[in-house]
Coordinates of C-alpha atoms in Angstrom, one line a residue:
M382 CA 15.1 -2.3 11.7
L383 CA 15.9 -5.0 14.3
G384 CA 12.6 -4.3 16.1
A385 CA 10.7 -4.7 12.8
F386 CA 12.5 -7.9 12.0
A387 CA 11.6 -9.2 15.5
I388 CA 7.9 -8.3 14.9
L389 CA 7.9 -10.3 11.6
L390 CA 9.6 -13.3 13.4
A391 CA 7.1 -13.0 16.2
Y392 CA 4.2 -13.3 13.7
Q393 CA 5.8 -16.3 12.1
S394 CA 6.4 -17.9 15.4
I395 CA 2.8 -17.3 16.5
G396 CA 1.6 -18.9 13.3
E397 CA 3.8 -21.9 13.8
L398 CA 2.5 -22.3 17.4
L399 CA -1.1 -22.0 16.3
S400 CA -0.5 -24.5 13.4
H401 CA 1.2 -27.0 15.6
Y402 CA -1.0 -26.9 18.8
L403 CA -4.4 -26.5 17.0
N404 CA -3.5 -29.0 14.4
I405 CA -4.4 -26.6 11.6
P406 CA -3.4 -28.0 8.2
I407 CA -2.0 -24.6 7.1
P408 CA 1.7 -23.9 7.4
G409 CA 2.6 -21.7 10.3
P410 CA 4.2 -18.9 8.2
V411 CA 1.0 -18.6 6.2
I412 CA -1.0 -18.2 9.4
G413 CA 1.5 -15.7 10.6
M414 CA 1.1 -13.7 7.4
L415 CA -2.6 -13.7 7.8
L416 CA -2.3 -12.5 11.4
L417 CA 0.1 -9.8 10.2
F418 CA -2.4 -8.8 7.5
V419 CA -5.2 -8.5 10.0
S420 CA -3.0 -6.5 12.3
L421 CA -2.1 -4.1 9.5
L422 CA -5.8 -3.6 8.8
V423 CA -6.5 -2.9 12.4
F424 CA -3.3 -0.9 13.1
P425 CA -2.3 0.8 9.9
R426 CA 0.6 2.6 11.6
L427 CA 2.3 -0.7 12.0
L428 CA 3.1 -0.6 8.3
D429 CA 5.2 2.6 8.9
Y430 CA 7.3 0.7 11.4
I431 CA 7.9 -2.5 9.4
Q432 CA 7.9 -1.2 5.8
D433 CA 11.6 -0.6 5.4
T434 CA 12.5 -4.0 6.8
C435 CA 10.0 -5.6 4.5
R436 CA 11.4 -3.9 1.5
L437 CA 14.9 -5.0 2.4
L438 CA 13.7 -8.6 2.7
I439 CA 11.8 -8.5 -0.5
G440 CA 14.8 -7.0 -2.3
H441 CA 16.8 -10.1 -1.3
L442 CA 13.9 -12.6 -1.7
S443 CA 15.6 -14.5 -4.5
L444 CA 18.5 -15.5 -2.2
L445 CA 16.0 -17.1 0.1
F446 CA 15.0 -19.6 -2.6
V447 CA 18.5 -21.0 -3.1
P448 CA 18.3 -23.6 -0.3
A449 CA 14.9 -24.9 -1.6
G450 CA 16.3 -25.1 -5.1
V451 CA 19.4 -27.0 -4.0
G452 CA 17.1 -29.4 -2.0
I453 CA 15.0 -30.1 -5.1
I454 CA 18.0 -30.7 -7.3
S455 CA 19.6 -33.0 -4.7
S456 CA 16.3 -34.9 -4.4
A457 CA 15.7 -35.2 -8.2
A458 CA 15.7 -39.0 -8.0
L459 CA 12.9 -39.0 -5.5
L460 CA 10.8 -36.7 -7.7
E461 CA 11.2 -38.9 -10.8
G462 CA 7.7 -39.4 -12.3
Q463 CA 6.3 -36.5 -10.2
W464 CA 7.4 -33.6 -12.3
T465 CA 4.0 -32.9 -13.9
A466 CA 2.3 -32.7 -10.6
L467 CA 5.1 -30.6 -9.2
L468 CA 5.0 -28.2 -12.1
V469 CA 1.2 -27.8 -12.0
S470 CA 1.3 -27.2 -8.2
I471 CA 4.1 -24.6 -8.6
A472 CA 2.3 -22.8 -11.4
G473 CA -1.1 -22.9 -9.6
S474 CA 0.3 -21.7 -6.3
S475 CA 2.2 -18.9 -8.1
L476 CA -1.0 -17.7 -9.7
V477 CA -2.8 -17.8 -6.4
T478 CA 0.1 -15.9 -4.7
L479 CA 0.1 -13.2 -7.4
G480 CA -3.7 -12.8 -7.1
V481 CA -3.6 -12.5 -3.3
T482 CA -0.6 -10.2 -3.4
A483 CA -2.3 -7.9 -5.8
W484 CA -5.4 -7.8 -3.7
V485 CA -3.4 -7.1 -0.5
V486 CA -1.4 -4.4 -2.2
Q487 CA -4.5 -2.7 -3.6
T488 CA -6.2 -2.9 -0.2
M489 CA -3.2 -1.4 1.6
I490 CA -2.9 1.4 -1.0
N491 CA -6.6 2.2 -0.6
K492 CA -6.1 2.3 3.2
Q493 CA -3.2 4.6 2.9
K494 CA -5.1 6.9 0.6
E495 CA -8.0 7.0 3.1
A496 CA -5.7 7.7 6.0
K497 CA -4.1 10.6 4.1
H498 CA -7.5 12.2 3.2
E499 CA -8.6 12.1 6.9

């Protein structure tokens, strides 16, 4: 499990480095996730290695949002007058995330089915 966690952190770190040094206007973790996705398509066996760790992290995902929520609440005065834009951006990004996640899951399921039939 520690090795799988190190792999996930390595992808995030690589994404951060690419974002910073290439001045890409995309957050490093997003670049890292895209790199991980491409790696999973190229090396499907990687999924077997990181799957349990990913499930553990997803199972505790709600805890990872607590610091962000506390930060928003403590900065409520700064956000005054920006709530509509904030809510629209949160709703929009949530819909995009759901769509991309559904597509990725479906792609991975299809890849697993193809691998089992071969």
